[in-house]
Amino acid sequence: MNWIAWQMLVGDRAKYWGTIFGVAFGTLLIAQQTSIFIGLMRRTASQIIDVREASVWVMDPNVENSDEVRPLSSSDLYRIRGVPGVAWAVNFYKGQARAKIADGRFRQVMLMGVDDATLVGAPAKMLLGNLADLRRPDAVVVDKAGYQYLWPGETPTLGKSLEMNDRRAVVVGICEASPPFMTFPIVYARFTQAVEYVARERNRLSFVLVEPQPGHTPAEVARRITAQTGLLGQTQDEFFWRTIGYYLRSTGIPVNFGITITLGFLVGTAIAGQTFYLFTIENLKQFGALKAMGLSNARLVLMVLLQAMIVGALGYGIGIGLAALFFEATRDVTHLAGFYLPWQVVAGAAAAVLIIVVVSALVSIRRVLVLEPAIVFRG
């Protein structure tokens, strides 16, 4: 019977491929848009992810995300160092500056000030140059994408200079950094130098990065810092989700992508469901003949489900393959860097396609179950 079900399915090649591409289109839309959405949300917290050395972030209690910061006073750093369970605590600057290039062009950049002594918060991977050179006067490290924004079309070279807040900065290294939400170049400098690249404020300490002593968990130390200093201590994961939660609540991104993903699901369901339903209707005589020959309803249901699963598997494979191809093809495109196809999306799209084919099959099966075998003998 499985062979007969297969022959019935591929008998009309146009409808067969139409149904498959309906499922494939729905899969592509769901997987691609969901992955873009996840990538965008991850970008909002990319500078939190890039700090690998510290597991606790301390900030003003009113800070809701990593981009809007109320500076701490320098004395807060010493208060935090006195909290039991803190192994070390260092200052960290995060802000924006206007970088002026020698030819007069300028770009807004994301400025990161890492600890002068330990370089905690510095990029983990250098593509060109040595991280230790960051200790040289006027030294800055620029991320690879940022270099392309600042000097488009030029081969990355060290020694380029730019100007921020009327102060000279020299590029001593090019690094790899997670792309930010806004396509700003990321510039790393020592803390004492970074604060000179922006307008002067009374307080200039954006965050304090903390690592707990052995035997103390990051969550435990974060709660203790909050209780003893009145500041907000959060583990890296907590701050990551706090930032993402802010953007989910405060922007239209989730609504817009939610609509697109829902439309993809509905369009895929509609195309696949309608085509599969019409396919079943047009084969009612064949199903009636099989029923007249004594085939049970259960066996007919299995045949329809088999046809639906074949269409679903092929459509899902094509759709998820196209989604993967899209991210592979755009991997080296600067403004699309960092977007990828997470395995959770692959699994979620598979579940969505399963729902699509099951719904389509259920609609079709109902007509087969109520089918009168006598339909075969009518004119």
C-alpha positions as semicolon CSV with decimal commas, in nm:
position;residue;x (nm);y (nm);z (nm)
1;M;0,000;0,000;0,000
2;N;0,291;0,236;0,069
3;W;0,401;0,200;-0,293
4;I;0,051;0,285;-0,413
5;A;0,043;0,590;-0,182
6;W;0,378;0,704;-0,327
7;Q;0,258;0,657;-0,686
8;M;-0,060;0,854;-0,613
9;L;0,152;1,133;-0,461
10;V;0,394;1,173;-0,753
11;G;0,135;1,101;-1,022
12;D;0,071;1,473;-1,074
13;R;0,422;1,623;-1,066
14;A;0,302;1,985;-1,071
15;K;0,089;1,948;-0,758
16;Y;0,352;1,729;-0,596
17;W;0,624;1,994;-0,631
18;G;0,377;2,275;-0,558
19;T;0,296;2,122;-0,221
20;I;0,662;2,064;-0,143
21;F;0,760;2,421;-0,229
22;G;0,469;2,553;-0,023
23;V;0,614;2,379;0,282
24;A;0,968;2,483;0,182
25;F;0,867;2,849;0,155
26;G;0,700;2,842;0,496
27;T;1,007;2,672;0,647
28;L;1,244;2,924;0,489
29;L;1,043;3,221;0,614
30;I;1,011;3,085;0,967
31;A;1,377;2,981;1,000
32;Q;1,531;3,287;0,834
33;Q;1,320;3,549;1,010
34;T;1,346;3,381;1,351
35;S;1,725;3,358;1,318
36;I;1,751;3,725;1,217
37;F;1,537;3,817;1,517
38;I;1,756;3,615;1,755
39;G;2,070;3,765;1,599
40;L;1,937;4,118;1,642
41;M;1,846;4,059;2,006
42;R;2,187;3,904;2,068
43;R;2,352;4,211;1,916
44;T;2,194;4,433;2,183
45;A;2,403;4,249;2,443
46;S;2,708;4,165;2,231
47;Q;2,950;4,379;2,436
48;I;2,842;4,193;2,752
49;I;2,919;3,860;2,583
50;D;3,262;3,982;2,473
51;V;3,382;4,038;2,830
52;R;3,511;3,689;2,914
53;E;3,718;3,751;3,229
54;A;3,450;3,878;3,471
55;S;3,132;3,699;3,571
56;V;2,967;3,986;3,765
57;W;2,875;4,333;3,643
58;V;2,804;4,617;3,887
59;M;2,615;4,927;3,778
60;D;2,379;5,201;3,890
61;P;2,049;5,049;4,013
62;N;1,853;5,236;3,744
63;V;2,050;5,097;3,450
64;E;1,821;4,889;3,228
65;N;2,056;4,802;2,944
66;S;2,423;4,818;2,851
67;D;2,381;5,119;2,621
68;E;2,224;5,364;2,866
69;V;2,457;5,408;3,158
70;R;2,458;5,634;3,463
71;P;2,825;5,661;3,569
72;L;2,941;5,547;3,911
73;S;3,181;5,740;4,130
74;S;3,540;5,620;4,160
75;S;3,484;5,548;4,533
76;D;3,227;5,282;4,437
77;L;3,510;5,071;4,297
78;Y;3,680;5,058;4,640
79;R;3,353;4,982;4,819
80;I;3,294;4,688;4,586
81;R;3,647;4,557;4,641
82;G;3,568;4,546;5,015
83;V;3,268;4,315;4,975
84;P;3,341;3,961;5,107
85;G;3,379;3,707;4,827
86;V;3,518;3,955;4,570
87;A;3,849;3,832;4,426
88;W;3,909;4,139;4,218
89;A;3,713;4,433;4,077
90;V;3,821;4,667;3,796
91;N;3,676;4,971;3,624
92;F;3,522;4,955;3,278
93;Y;3,406;5,233;3,050
94;K;3,142;5,198;2,780
95;G;3,017;5,494;2,582
96;Q;3,005;5,660;2,245
97;A;3,245;5,905;2,085
98;R;3,274;6,084;1,753
99;A;3,579;5,971;1,557
100;K;3,716;6,207;1,295
101;I;3,927;6,065;1,012
102;A;4,220;6,252;0,853
103;D;4,019;6,327;0,535
104;G;3,746;6,498;0,738
105;R;3,494;6,218;0,749
106;F;3,359;6,115;1,087
107;R;3,175;5,822;1,243
108;Q;3,010;5,765;1,575
109;V;3,201;5,485;1,748
110;M;3,138;5,264;2,048
111;L;3,420;5,334;2,290
112;M;3,530;5,066;2,537
113;G;3,769;5,157;2,818
114;V;3,943;4,853;2,967
115;D;4,136;4,837;3,293
116;D;4,480;4,997;3,255
117;A;4,673;4,742;3,458
118;T;4,509;4,412;3,364
119;L;4,336;4,496;3,032
120;V;4,028;4,312;3,161
121;G;3,749;4,375;2,909
122;A;3,986;4,383;2,611
123;P;3,900;4,184;2,296
124;A;3,972;3,812;2,320
125;K;4,094;3,766;1,963
126;M;4,340;3,992;1,784
127;L;4,349;3,968;1,404
128;L;4,636;4,212;1,357
129;G;4,878;4,360;1,609
130;N;4,946;4,279;1,972
131;L;4,706;4,347;2,258
132;A;4,997;4,456;2,480
133;D;5,048;4,753;2,246
134;L;4,726;4,896;2,390
135;R;4,947;5,020;2,677
136;R;5,130;5,255;2,440
137;P;5,034;5,627;2,441
138;D;4,730;5,714;2,227
139;A;4,686;5,346;2,136
140;V;4,348;5,207;2,035
141;V;4,231;4,874;1,895
142;V;3,952;4,873;1,636
143;D;3,731;4,581;1,545
144;K;3,755;4,444;1,190
145;A;3,408;4,560;1,081
146;G;3,471;4,900;1,237
147;Y;3,793;4,941;1,040
148;Q;3,600;4,878;0,719
149;Y;3,345;5,141;0,820
150;L;3,615;5,394;0,905
151;W;3,841;5,324;0,607
152;P;3,619;5,155;0,347
153;G;3,795;4,960;0,075
154;E;4,137;4,979;0,240
155;T;4,345;4,679;0,343
156;P;4,366;4,668;0,725
157;T;4,697;4,819;0,834
158;L;4,829;4,941;1,168
159;G;4,933;5,296;1,236
160;K;4,618;5,467;1,107
161;S;4,524;5,769;1,314
162;L;4,193;5,928;1,403
163;E;4,075;6,200;1,635
164;M;3,823;6,186;1,919
165;N;3,740;6,487;2,138
166;D;4,035;6,671;1,980
167;R;4,272;6,397;2,092
168;R;4,479;6,176;1,865
169;A;4,435;5,800;1,860
170;V;4,655;5,553;1,676
171;V;4,534;5,210;1,567
172;V;4,778;4,953;1,709
173;G;4,561;4,649;1,657
174;I;4,258;4,508;1,477
175;C;4,044;4,263;1,663
176;E;3,739;4,044;1,623
177;A;3,438;4,163;1,821
178;S;3,071;4,072;1,829
179;P;2,880;4,317;1,610
180;P;2,677;4,575;1,807
181;F;2,307;4,647;1,760
182;M;2,392;4,970;1,579
183;T;2,661;4,933;1,316
184;F;2,912;5,147;1,506
185;P;3,284;5,072;1,492
186;I;3,408;4,939;1,826
187;V;3,718;5,112;1,960
188;Y;3,909;4,976;2,261
189;A;4,139;5,194;2,470
190;R;4,274;5,193;2,823
191;F;4,023;5,333;3,077
192;T;4,225;5,645;3,162
193;Q;4,264;5,721;2,793
194;A;3,906;5,634;2,689
195;V;3,756;5,890;2,929
196;E;3,967;6,160;2,762
197;Y;3,810;6,077;2,424
198;V;3,466;6,195;2,541
199;A;3,332;6,509;2,705
200;R;3,434;6,535;3,068
201;E;3,185;6,435;3,339
202;R;3,216;6,434;3,716
203;N;3,175;6,055;3,728
204;R;3,313;5,846;3,445
205;L;3,297;5,486;3,563
206;S;3,033;5,301;3,356
207;F;3,061;4,956;3,516
208;V;3,271;4,765;3,763
209;L;3,370;4,418;3,650
210;V;3,402;4,165;3,931
211;E;3,526;3,810;3,965
212;P;3,431;3,611;4,279
213;Q;3,680;3,430;4,497
214;P;3,693;3,050;4,463
215;G;3,407;2,894;4,661
216;H;3,169;3,185;4,596
217;T;2,921;3,177;4,309
218;P;2,872;3,483;4,084
219;A;2,504;3,503;4,187
220;E;2,595;3,498;4,556
221;V;2,858;3,773;4,520
222;A;2,626;3,983;4,300
223;R;2,351;3,972;4,566
224;R;2,602;4,059;4,837
225;I;2,730;4,358;4,641
226;T;2,374;4,482;4,592
227;A;2,295;4,446;4,961
228;Q;2,611;4,612;5,090
229;T;2,666;4,892;4,840
230;G;2,318;4,981;4,716
231;L;2,444;4,938;4,359
232;L;2,310;4,675;4,121
233;G;2,519;4,359;4,096
234;Q;2,425;4,114;3,825
235;T;2,580;3,800;3,686
236;Q;2,677;3,815;3,321
237;D;2,373;3,605;3,223
238;E;2,138;3,823;3,426
239;F;2,270;4,144;3,267
240;F;2,254;3,980;2,923
241;W;1,884;3,899;2,965
242;R;1,813;4,233;3,137
243;T;1,941;4,414;2,827
244;I;1,752;4,191;2,585
245;G;1,436;4,224;2,795
246;Y;1,463;4,604;2,774
247;Y;1,479;4,599;2,392
248;L;1,194;4,348;2,373
249;R;0,976;4,572;2,589
250;S;1,080;4,906;2,445
251;T;1,109;4,857;2,069
252;G;0,879;4,735;1,790
253;I;1,126;4,464;1,684
254;P;0,949;4,167;1,848
255;V;0,608;4,274;1,711
256;N;0,735;4,321;1,355
257;F;0,929;3,997;1,345
258;G;0,647;3,815;1,524
259;I;0,406;3,926;1,249
260;T;0,649;3,812;0,976
261;I;0,708;3,473;1,139
262;T;0,333;3,423;1,194
263;L;0,263;3,517;0,832
264;G;0,527;3,269;0,718
265;F;0,363;2,998;0,924
266;L;0,013;3,085;0,798
267;V;0,124;3,117;0,433
268;G;0,311;2,788;0,451
269;T;0,011;2,620;0,615
270;A;-0,232;2,769;0,363
271;I;-0,030;2,675;0,054
272;A;0,061;2,327;0,171
273;G;-0,281;2,260;0,323
274;Q;-0,478;2,377;0,020
275;T;-0,258;2,194;-0,229
276;F;-0,261;1,874;-0,028
277;Y;-0,636;1,898;0,026
278;L;-0,695;1,942;-0,348
279;F;-0,461;1,653;-0,416
280;T;-0,668;1,430;-0,184
281;I;-0,997;1,545;-0,336
282;E;-0,874;1,466;-0,686
283;N;-0,773;1,119;-0,573
284;L;-1,100;1,040;-0,395
285;K;-1,192;0,788;-0,666
286;Q;-0,868;0,601;-0,610
287;F;-0,925;0,601;-0,235
288;G;-1,286;0,489;-0,298
289;A;-1,161;0,202;-0,517
290;L;-0,921;0,092;-0,246
291;K;-1,203;0,114;0,008
292;A;-1,431;-0,092;-0,220
293;M;-1,160;-0,357;-0,237
294;G;-1,175;-0,389;0,141
295;L;-0,905;-0,151;0,257
296;S;-0,982;-0,028;0,608
297;N;-1,014;0,337;0,710
298;A;-0,707;0,298;0,932
299;R;-0,500;0,185;0,634
300;L;-0,625;0,476;0,422
301;V;-0,538;0,717;0,703
302;L;-0,186;0,574;0,716
303;M;-0,154;0,622;0,340
304;V;-0,257;0,989;0,364
305;L;-0,024;1,045;0,661
306;L;0,261;0,883;0,469
307;Q;0,201;1,117;0,177
308;A;0,189;1,416;0,412
309;M;0,512;1,313;0,586
310;I;0,696;1,271;0,255
311;V;0,586;1,617;0,141
312;G;0,671;1,765;0,482
313;A;1,017;1,605;0,500
314;L;1,115;1,714;0,150
315;G;0,973;2,067;0,195
316;Y;1,143;2,107;0,532
317;G;1,476;1,987;0,394
318;I;1,465;2,231;0,103
319;G;1,348;2,524;0,322
320;I;1,601;2,475;0,602
321;G;1,874;2,417;0,343
322;L;1,795;2,748;0,175
323;A;1,795;2,924;0,514
324;A;2,137;2,774;0,596
325;L;2,262;2,875;0,251
326;F;2,150;3,234;0,311
327;F;2,348;3,265;0,635
328;E;2,650;3,093;0,483
329;A;2,644;3,325;0,182
330;T;2,615;3,639;0,397
331;R;2,864;3,531;0,662
332;D;3,137;3,765;0,536
333;V;2,908;4,060;0,464
334;T;3,010;4,321;0,721
335;H;2,669;4,455;0,819
336;L;2,522;4,102;0,834
337;A;2,804;3,955;1,044
338;G;2,696;3,761;1,350
339;F;2,372;3,626;1,208
340;Y;2,352;3,249;1,199
341;L;2,106;2,962;1,207
342;P;2,080;2,835;1,567
343;W;2,002;2,467;1,622
344;Q;1,703;2,572;1,832
345;V;1,554;2,740;1,523
346;V;1,620;2,429;1,315
347;A;1,434;2,220;1,576
348;G;1,154;2,477;1,610
349;A;1,103;2,496;1,234
350;A;1,082;2,116;1,223
351;A;0,808;2,125;1,487
352;A;0,624;2,397;1,291
353;V;0,642;2,195;0,968
354;L;0,518;1,888;1,151
355;I;0,216;2,090;1,266
356;I;0,160;2,215;0,909
357;V;0,160;1,868;0,754
358;V;-0,047;1,716;1,035
359;V;-0,311;1,990;1,003
360;S;-0,312;1,947;0,624
361;A;-0,342;1,571;0,657
362;L;-0,624;1,592;0,914
363;V;-0,829;1,816;0,685
364;S;-0,776;1,574;0,396
365;I;-0,834;1,259;0,601
366;R;-1,183;1,370;0,700
367;R;-1,295;1,351;0,336
368;V;-1,142;1,005;0,296
369;L;-1,309;0,871;0,611
370;V;-1,660;0,981;0,505
371;L;-1,602;0,860;0,149
372;E;-1,862;0,619;0,006
373;P;-1,698;0,338;-0,196
374;A;-1,990;0,360;-0,442
375;I;-1,843;0,685;-0,575
376;V;-1,615;0,470;-0,787
377;F;-1,908;0,326;-0,982
378;R;-2,081;0,657;-1,054
379;G;-2,036;0,819;-1,391
